[in-house]
PDB file of C-alpha atoms in Angstrom:
ATOM      1  CA  MET T 113       0.000   0.000   0.000  1.00 82.00           C
ATOM      2  CA  SER T 114       1.060   3.619  -0.422  1.00 87.00           C
ATOM      3  CA  LEU T 115       0.061   7.043   0.889  1.00 96.00           C
ATOM      4  CA  THR T 116       0.889   9.917  -1.446  1.00 97.00           C
ATOM      5  CA  ASP T 117       0.402  13.673  -1.165  1.00 96.00           C
ATOM      6  CA  ILE T 118      -1.320  14.824  -4.356  1.00 95.00           C
ATOM      7  CA  VAL T 119      -2.964  17.810  -6.008  1.00 95.00           C
ATOM      8  CA  ILE T 120      -6.674  17.199  -6.652  1.00 95.00           C
ATOM      9  CA  PRO T 121      -7.897  18.710  -9.932  1.00 91.00           C
ATOM     10  CA  GLN T 122     -10.662  21.321  -9.744  1.00 86.00           C
ATOM     11  CA  PRO T 123     -11.283  22.505 -13.305  1.00 77.00           C
ATOM     12  CA  GLY T 124     -12.867  25.949 -13.447  1.00 70.00           C
ATOM     13  CA  ASP T 125     -12.558  26.663  -9.722  1.00 71.00           C
ATOM     14  CA  PRO T 126     -12.474  30.470  -9.356  1.00 69.00           C
ATOM     15  CA  ARG T 127     -10.612  30.557  -6.038  1.00 69.00           C
ATOM     16  CA  GLY T 128      -7.148  29.894  -7.421  1.00 69.00           C
ATOM     17  CA  GLY T 129      -4.487  27.968  -5.589  1.00 76.00           C
ATOM     18  CA  GLU T 130      -4.287  24.209  -5.347  1.00 91.00           C
ATOM     19  CA  LEU T 131      -6.452  21.705  -3.520  1.00 95.00           C
ATOM     20  CA  THR T 132      -4.105  19.158  -1.993  1.00 96.00           C
ATOM     21  CA  GLY T 133      -4.860  15.851  -0.359  1.00 97.00           C
ATOM     22  CA  VAL T 134      -3.543  12.446   0.625  1.00 98.00           C
ATOM     23  CA  LEU T 135      -4.282   9.421  -1.576  1.00 98.00           C
ATOM     24  CA  GLY T 136      -4.059   5.871  -0.265  1.00 98.00           C
ATOM     25  CA  VAL T 137      -3.818   2.996  -2.750  1.00 98.00           C
ATOM     26  CA  PRO T 138      -3.920  -0.627  -1.512  1.00 97.00           C
ATOM     27  CA  ASP T 139      -1.619  -3.344  -2.782  1.00 95.00           C
ATOM     28  CA  GLY T 140      -2.911  -5.431  -5.657  1.00 91.00           C
ATOM     29  CA  PRO T 141      -4.660  -4.760  -8.961  1.00 88.00           C
ATOM     30  CA  GLY T 142      -8.071  -3.693  -7.656  1.00 87.00           C
ATOM     31  CA  PRO T 143     -10.673  -2.544  -8.313  1.00 95.00           C
ATOM     32  CA  PHE T 144     -10.986  -1.165  -4.792  1.00 97.00           C
ATOM     33  CA  VAL T 145     -13.877   0.342  -2.845  1.00 97.00           C
ATOM     34  CA  PRO T 146     -13.336   4.146  -2.932  1.00 98.00           C
ATOM     35  CA  LEU T 147     -13.734   6.305   0.165  1.00 98.00           C
ATOM     36  CA  VAL T 148     -13.592  10.075   0.582  1.00 98.00           C
ATOM     37  CA  VAL T 149     -12.169  10.714   4.056  1.00 98.00           C
ATOM     38  CA  VAL T 150     -12.888  14.063   5.759  1.00 98.00           C
ATOM     39  CA  HIS T 151     -10.436  15.200   8.423  1.00 96.00           C
ATOM     40  CA  GLU T 152     -10.844  16.606  11.908  1.00 93.00           C
ATOM     41  CA  VAL T 153     -10.643  20.258  12.887  1.00 90.00           C
ATOM     42  CA  PHE T 154      -6.844  19.981  13.252  1.00 90.00           C
ATOM     43  CA  GLY T 155      -6.361  19.113   9.581  1.00 92.00           C
ATOM     44  CA  ILE T 156      -4.335  16.274   8.096  1.00 95.00           C
ATOM     45  CA  ASP T 157      -2.084  15.381  11.001  1.00 94.00           C
ATOM     46  CA  GLU T 158      -0.504  12.164  12.271  1.00 95.00           C
ATOM     47  CA  ALA T 159      -3.815  10.927  13.655  1.00 95.00           C
ATOM     48  CA  MET T 160      -5.557  11.376  10.299  1.00 97.00           C
ATOM     49  CA  ARG T 161      -2.724   9.764   8.357  1.00 97.00           C
ATOM     50  CA  ASP T 162      -2.958   6.821  10.715  1.00 97.00           C
ATOM     51  CA  HIS T 163      -6.655   6.437   9.820  1.00 98.00           C
ATOM     52  CA  LEU T 164      -5.806   6.664   6.128  1.00 98.00           C
ATOM     53  CA  GLU T 165      -3.163   3.978   6.492  1.00 98.00           C
ATOM     54  CA  ARG T 166      -5.580   1.685   8.338  1.00 98.00           C
ATOM     55  CA  LEU T 167      -8.292   2.095   5.705  1.00 98.00           C
ATOM     56  CA  THR T 168      -5.818   1.529   2.885  1.00 98.00           C
ATOM     57  CA  ARG T 169      -4.505  -1.635   4.519  1.00 98.00           C
ATOM     58  CA  LEU T 170      -8.114  -2.806   4.796  1.00 97.00           C
ATOM     59  CA  GLY T 171      -8.298  -2.539   1.005  1.00 97.00           C
ATOM     60  CA  TYR T 172     -10.033   0.801   0.467  1.00 98.00           C
ATOM     61  CA  LEU T 173      -8.945   3.354  -2.114  1.00 98.00           C
ATOM     62  CA  VAL T 174      -8.964   6.496   0.027  1.00 98.00           C
ATOM     63  CA  LEU T 175      -8.581  10.207  -0.589  1.00 98.00           C
ATOM     64  CA  MET T 176      -8.553  12.885   2.100  1.00 98.00           C
ATOM     65  CA  PRO T 177      -8.838  16.413   0.676  1.00 97.00           C
ATOM     66  CA  ASN T 178      -7.112  19.099   2.704  1.00 95.00           C
ATOM     67  CA  LEU T 179      -9.951  21.527   3.433  1.00 93.00           C
ATOM     68  CA  PHE T 180      -7.343  24.021   4.660  1.00 89.00           C
ATOM     69  CA  SER T 181      -5.292  23.929   1.441  1.00 88.00           C
ATOM     70  CA  ARG T 182      -5.790  27.591   0.630  1.00 74.00           C
ATOM     71  CA  GLY T 183      -4.425  29.417   3.634  1.00 61.00           C
ATOM     72  CA  GLY T 184      -4.058  26.898   6.448  1.00 54.00           C
ATOM     73  CA  ALA T 185      -6.361  26.037   9.329  1.00 54.00           C
ATOM     74  CA  ARG T 186      -6.285  29.459  10.991  1.00 57.00           C
ATOM     75  CA  ARG T 187      -7.433  31.237   7.845  1.00 58.00           C
ATOM     76  CA  CYS T 188      -9.844  28.587   6.588  1.00 55.00           C
ATOM     77  CA  LEU T 189     -11.469  27.322   9.774  1.00 61.00           C
ATOM     78  CA  VAL T 190     -14.239  29.922  10.016  1.00 70.00           C
ATOM     79  CA  ALA T 191     -15.289  29.426   6.395  1.00 67.00           C
ATOM     80  CA  THR T 192     -15.164  25.651   6.786  1.00 75.00           C
ATOM     81  CA  PHE T 193     -17.436  25.675   9.837  1.00 68.00           C
ATOM     82  CA  ARG T 194     -19.729  28.137   8.101  1.00 74.00           C
ATOM     83  CA  ALA T 195     -20.067  25.612   5.278  1.00 71.00           C
ATOM     84  CA  LEU T 196     -20.698  22.845   7.807  1.00 76.00           C
ATOM     85  CA  ARG T 197     -23.549  24.802   9.405  1.00 74.00           C
ATOM     86  CA  SER T 198     -25.131  25.881   6.116  1.00 69.00           C
ATOM     87  CA  GLY T 199     -24.639  22.702   4.103  1.00 78.00           C
ATOM     88  CA  THR T 200     -23.037  24.576   1.197  1.00 77.00           C
ATOM     89  CA  GLY T 201     -19.755  26.294   0.462  1.00 81.00           C
ATOM     90  CA  ALA T 202     -16.184  25.824  -0.660  1.00 85.00           C
ATOM     91  CA  ALA T 203     -15.530  22.873   1.656  1.00 88.00           C
ATOM     92  CA  PHE T 204     -18.275  20.895  -0.066  1.00 92.00           C
ATOM     93  CA  ASP T 205     -16.767  21.801  -3.442  1.00 93.00           C
ATOM     94  CA  ASP T 206     -13.418  20.443  -2.262  1.00 95.00           C
ATOM     95  CA  ILE T 207     -14.971  17.216  -1.005  1.00 96.00           C
ATOM     96  CA  GLU T 208     -16.849  16.795  -4.287  1.00 96.00           C
ATOM     97  CA  ALA T 209     -13.586  17.289  -6.204  1.00 96.00           C
ATOM     98  CA  ALA T 210     -12.105  14.434  -4.186  1.00 98.00           C
ATOM     99  CA  ARG T 211     -15.101  12.224  -4.996  1.00 98.00           C
ATOM    100  CA  GLN T 212     -14.816  12.995  -8.692  1.00 97.00           C
ATOM    101  CA  HIS T 213     -11.094  12.247  -8.628  1.00 97.00           C
ATOM    102  CA  LEU T 214     -11.784   8.798  -7.179  1.00 98.00           C
ATOM    103  CA  LEU T 215     -14.501   8.122  -9.754  1.00 97.00           C
ATOM    104  CA  ALA T 216     -12.131   9.075 -12.567  1.00 96.00           C
ATOM    105  CA  ARG T 217      -9.560   6.459 -11.559  1.00 96.00           C
ATOM    106  CA  ASP T 218      -9.600   3.050 -13.210  1.00 94.00           C
ATOM    107  CA  ASP T 219      -8.771   1.144 -10.010  1.00 94.00           C
ATOM    108  CA  GLY T 220     -11.908   2.093  -8.074  1.00 94.00           C
ATOM    109  CA  LYS T 221     -15.338   0.496  -7.938  1.00 93.00           C
ATOM    110  CA  GLU T 222     -18.533   2.313  -8.837  1.00 91.00           C
ATOM    111  CA  HIS T 223     -19.945   3.262  -5.432  1.00 94.00           C
ATOM    112  CA  VAL T 224     -18.080   5.798  -3.291  1.00 98.00           C
ATOM    113  CA  GLY T 225     -18.393   5.986   0.471  1.00 98.00           C
ATOM    114  CA  VAL T 226     -17.616   8.899   2.791  1.00 98.00           C
ATOM    115  CA  ILE T 227     -16.127   8.709   6.274  1.00 98.00           C
ATOM    116  CA  GLY T 228     -15.438  11.643   8.572  1.00 98.00           C
ATOM    117  CA  PHE T 229     -14.022  12.301  12.011  1.00 97.00           C
ATOM    118  CA  CYS T 230     -15.079  15.096  14.400  1.00 94.00           C
ATOM    119  CA  MET T 231     -15.672  18.083  12.080  1.00 94.00           C
ATOM    120  CA  GLY T 232     -15.397  15.645   9.182  1.00 96.00           C
ATOM    121  CA  GLY T 233     -18.069  13.471  10.742  1.00 97.00           C
ATOM    122  CA  GLY T 234     -20.441  16.415  10.548  1.00 95.00           C
ATOM    123  CA  PHE T 235     -19.670  16.801   6.859  1.00 94.00           C
ATOM    124  CA  ALA T 236     -20.140  13.065   6.266  1.00 97.00           C
ATOM    125  CA  LEU T 237     -23.587  13.200   7.858  1.00 97.00           C
ATOM    126  CA  LEU T 238     -24.685  16.117   5.674  1.00 95.00           C
ATOM    127  CA  LEU T 239     -23.320  14.385   2.578  1.00 96.00           C
ATOM    128  CA  ALA T 240     -25.264  11.208   3.373  1.00 97.00           C
ATOM    129  CA  GLY T 241     -28.455  12.916   2.277  1.00 93.00           C
ATOM    130  CA  GLN T 242     -27.091  14.892  -0.674  1.00 91.00           C
ATOM    131  CA  GLY T 243     -26.663  11.987  -3.089  1.00 89.00           C
ATOM    132  CA  GLY T 244     -23.527  10.615  -4.673  1.00 94.00           C
ATOM    133  CA  TYR T 245     -22.517   8.290  -1.851  1.00 98.00           C
ATOM    134  CA  GLY T 246     -23.341   4.649  -1.208  1.00 98.00           C
ATOM    135  CA  ALA T 247     -22.664   4.783   2.541  1.00 98.00           C
ATOM    136  CA  ALA T 248     -21.518   7.251   5.188  1.00 98.00           C
ATOM    137  CA  SER T 249     -19.509   6.729   8.373  1.00 98.00           C
ATOM    138  CA  ILE T 250     -20.019   9.432  11.005  1.00 98.00           C
ATOM    139  CA  ASN T 251     -17.512   9.404  13.844  1.00 98.00           C
ATOM    140  CA  TYR T 252     -18.420  11.767  16.717  1.00 97.00           C
ATOM    141  CA  GLY T 253     -19.673  14.340  14.215  1.00 95.00           C
ATOM    142  CA  MET T 254     -22.085  17.127  15.156  1.00 93.00           C
ATOM    143  CA  LEU T 255     -25.727  16.702  14.182  1.00 96.00           C
ATOM    144  CA  PRO T 256     -27.298  19.402  12.005  1.00 93.00           C
ATOM    145  CA  ALA T 257     -30.093  21.580  13.373  1.00 89.00           C
ATOM    146  CA  ASP T 258     -32.566  20.038  10.914  1.00 91.00           C
ATOM    147  CA  LEU T 259     -31.600  16.391  11.215  1.00 94.00           C
ATOM    148  CA  ASP T 260     -34.878  15.181   9.709  1.00 93.00           C
ATOM    149  CA  ALA T 261     -34.408  17.118   6.466  1.00 92.00           C
ATOM    150  CA  THR T 262     -30.750  16.087   6.297  1.00 93.00           C
ATOM    151  CA  LEU T 263     -31.593  12.391   6.400  1.00 96.00           C
ATOM    152  CA  ASP T 264     -34.434  12.412   3.881  1.00 93.00           C
ATOM    153  CA  GLY T 265     -33.297  10.025   1.154  1.00 94.00           C
ATOM    154  CA  ALA T 266     -29.965   9.385   2.883  1.00 97.00           C
ATOM    155  CA  CYS T 267     -27.649   6.483   2.114  1.00 98.00           C
ATOM    156  CA  PRO T 268     -26.882   3.823   4.762  1.00 98.00           C
ATOM    157  CA  VAL T 269     -25.175   5.297   7.852  1.00 98.00           C
ATOM    158  CA  VAL T 270     -22.790   3.871  10.430  1.00 98.00           C
ATOM    159  CA  GLY T 271     -22.391   6.164  13.435  1.00 98.00           C
ATOM    160  CA  THR T 272     -19.887   6.013  16.287  1.00 98.00           C
ATOM    161  CA  PHE T 273     -19.954   8.170  19.437  1.00 98.00           C
ATOM    162  CA  GLY T 274     -18.493   8.330  22.934  1.00 97.00           C
ATOM    163  CA  GLY T 275     -20.699   8.523  26.011  1.00 96.00           C
ATOM    164  CA  ARG T 276     -18.230  10.805  27.820  1.00 94.00           C
ATOM    165  CA  ASP T 277     -18.251  13.376  25.032  1.00 94.00           C
ATOM    166  CA  ARG T 278     -20.272  16.175  26.635  1.00 92.00           C
ATOM    167  CA  THR T 279     -20.219  18.212  23.405  1.00 91.00           C
ATOM    168  CA  LEU T 280     -22.572  15.698  21.744  1.00 95.00           C
ATOM    169  CA  PRO T 281     -25.098  14.766  24.439  1.00 95.00           C
ATOM    170  CA  GLY T 282     -27.675  12.294  23.186  1.00 96.00           C
ATOM    171  CA  ALA T 283     -26.348  12.480  19.615  1.00 97.00           C
ATOM    172  CA  ALA T 284     -26.283   8.724  19.068  1.00 98.00           C
ATOM    173  CA  GLU T 285     -29.842   8.315  20.341  1.00 98.00           C
ATOM    174  CA  LYS T 286     -31.151  11.166  18.194  1.00 98.00           C
ATOM    175  CA  LEU T 287     -29.400   9.881  15.082  1.00 98.00           C
ATOM    176  CA  GLU T 288     -30.627   6.339  15.685  1.00 98.00           C
ATOM    177  CA  ALA T 289     -34.233   7.498  16.093  1.00 97.00           C
ATOM    178  CA  ALA T 290     -34.135   9.593  12.919  1.00 97.00           C
ATOM    179  CA  LEU T 291     -32.671   6.738  10.877  1.00 98.00           C
ATOM    180  CA  VAL T 292     -35.202   4.238  12.230  1.00 98.00           C
ATOM    181  CA  ALA T 293     -38.057   6.617  11.416  1.00 96.00           C
ATOM    182  CA  ARG T 294     -36.930   6.748   7.790  1.00 96.00           C
ATOM    183  CA  GLY T 295     -36.131   3.069   7.397  1.00 97.00           C
ATOM    184  CA  ILE T 296     -32.503   3.832   6.534  1.00 98.00           C
ATOM    185  CA  GLU T 297     -30.027   0.991   6.985  1.00 98.00           C
ATOM    186  CA  HIS T 298     -27.768   1.895   9.869  1.00 98.00           C
ATOM    187  CA  ASP T 299     -25.503   0.870  12.726  1.00 98.00           C
ATOM    188  CA  VAL T 300     -25.203   3.487  15.484  1.00 98.00           C
ATOM    189  CA  VAL T 301     -23.295   2.809  18.707  1.00 98.00           C
ATOM    190  CA  GLU T 302     -22.354   4.976  21.671  1.00 98.00           C
ATOM    191  CA  TYR T 303     -19.477   3.588  23.747  1.00 98.00           C
ATOM    192  CA  PRO T 304     -20.201   4.602  27.376  1.00 97.00           C
ATOM    193  CA  GLU T 305     -16.593   4.877  28.569  1.00 96.00           C
ATOM    194  CA  ALA T 306     -15.224   6.578  25.453  1.00 96.00           C
ATOM    195  CA  GLY T 307     -15.006  10.287  24.734  1.00 94.00           C
ATOM    196  CA  HIS T 308     -14.471  12.450  21.677  1.00 93.00           C
ATOM    197  CA  ALA T 309     -11.873  11.332  19.120  1.00 94.00           C
ATOM    198  CA  PHE T 310     -11.362   8.002  20.880  1.00 96.00           C
ATOM    199  CA  LEU T 311     -10.380   6.386  17.575  1.00 97.00           C
ATOM    200  CA  ASN T 312      -7.206   8.490  17.432  1.00 96.00           C
ATOM    201  CA  ALA T 313      -4.146   6.490  18.454  1.00 94.00           C
ATOM    202  CA  HIS T 314      -2.059   9.663  18.074  1.00 87.00           C
ATOM    203  CA  PRO T 315      -2.730  12.965  19.888  1.00 76.00           C
ATOM    204  CA  ALA T 316      -4.308  15.733  17.812  1.00 70.00           C
ATOM    205  CA  GLY T 317      -3.927  19.469  18.356  1.00 60.00           C
ATOM    206  CA  SER T 318      -1.588  21.219  20.746  1.00 56.00           C
ATOM    207  CA  THR T 319      -0.980  20.050  24.311  1.00 55.00           C
ATOM    208  CA  LEU T 320      -2.756  23.157  25.623  1.00 49.00           C
ATOM    209  CA  THR T 321      -5.779  22.506  23.406  1.00 57.00           C
ATOM    210  CA  ARG T 322      -6.015  18.906  24.598  1.00 51.00           C
ATOM    211  CA  VAL T 323      -5.816  19.943  28.261  1.00 48.00           C
ATOM    212  CA  MET T 324      -8.494  22.622  27.827  1.00 50.00           C
ATOM    213  CA  MET T 325     -10.878  20.360  25.932  1.00 59.00           C
ATOM    214  CA  LYS T 326     -10.475  17.231  28.063  1.00 58.00           C
ATOM    215  CA  PRO T 327     -13.181  18.105  30.654  1.00 58.00           C
ATOM    216  CA  MET T 328     -15.850  18.667  27.993  1.00 59.00           C
ATOM    217  CA  MET T 329     -14.841  16.047  25.461  1.00 70.00           C
ATOM    218  CA  GLY T 330     -13.318  13.293  27.564  1.00 64.00           C
ATOM    219  CA  ALA T 331     -10.941  12.808  24.644  1.00 75.00           C
ATOM    220  CA  GLY T 332      -8.349  10.066  24.615  1.00 83.00           C
ATOM    221  CA  HIS T 333      -7.630   6.840  22.783  1.00 84.00           C
ATOM    222  CA  ARG T 334      -9.678   3.843  23.877  1.00 93.00           C
ATOM    223  CA  PRO T 335      -7.993   0.845  22.206  1.00 96.00           C
ATOM    224  CA  VAL T 336     -10.663  -1.761  22.968  1.00 98.00           C
ATOM    225  CA  GLU T 337     -13.590   0.414  21.927  1.00 98.00           C
ATOM    226  CA  ALA T 338     -11.652   1.710  18.921  1.00 98.00           C
ATOM    227  CA  GLU T 339     -10.948  -1.788  17.642  1.00 98.00           C
ATOM    228  CA  ASP T 340     -14.606  -2.741  17.983  1.00 98.00           C
ATOM    229  CA  ALA T 341     -15.652   0.448  16.199  1.00 98.00           C
ATOM    230  CA  TRP T 342     -13.256  -0.148  13.313  1.00 98.00           C
ATOM    231  CA  GLN T 343     -14.575  -3.679  12.867  1.00 98.00           C
ATOM    232  CA  ARG T 344     -18.136  -2.344  12.776  1.00 98.00           C
ATOM    233  CA  ILE T 345     -17.242   0.418  10.315  1.00 98.00           C
ATOM    234  CA  ASP T 346     -15.340  -1.923   8.001  1.00 98.00           C
ATOM    235  CA  GLY T 347     -18.079  -4.537   8.074  1.00 98.00           C
ATOM    236  CA  PHE T 348     -20.811  -1.979   7.408  1.00 98.00           C
ATOM    237  CA  LEU T 349     -18.965  -0.356   4.490  1.00 98.00           C
ATOM    238  CA  ARG T 350     -18.162  -3.698   2.901  1.00 96.00           C
ATOM    239  CA  ARG T 351     -21.790  -4.766   3.203  1.00 96.00           C
ATOM    240  CA  THR T 352     -23.258  -1.561   1.768  1.00 97.00           C
ATOM    241  CA  LEU T 353     -20.674  -0.548  -0.836  1.00 96.00           C
ATOM    242  CA  VAL T 354     -19.678  -3.853  -2.431  1.00 83.00           C
TER     243      VAL T 354
END
């Protein structure tokens, strides 16, 4: 397998500059199941590359667009969260460019999935109902204000949350109820002893940021819960995308 930093084509994009990303290609001839992977608020760091490596080793063709390509996290963060709240904007254009790039390759299968973490989980949930994806994996992502409208016509959803994450109280229960009401195939689990970002085997953000956010988020790697979650996610994506 290989992870490669690439430039993702965006023909006709008026913003200028380059959209970069990280592409993961499994060993073997393919075709592989393609996944767009949406990063956390801290960008493409060691924790995100670790997730990309895991997914690639599992046999997925993955591409994580850098939503902070044009100016870095500090400059782009406000606009990115504005897009997350509104459901439209440049971040969605960048994610769509990544999806199109995967579809244009000759080593990918027809149906693309999307998986996101933290901020990226929020994007993955919104994208589940916008068409173009065969399945969505939401990992401790924020729920939109109008969850019902978001999930109308949504693709299958696998959701993973931590019970000690006080920033997302009741999120798993609310998501589960909305998916059940619409008859959407799903697998939603809240791990009681886990917090936010418990899938991350590597620390994300600065030490100060982690210390400040710990009381609210209960963040920290939970190896046992993380392994169970990854098995669920992999099994769900294989079942719904292949």
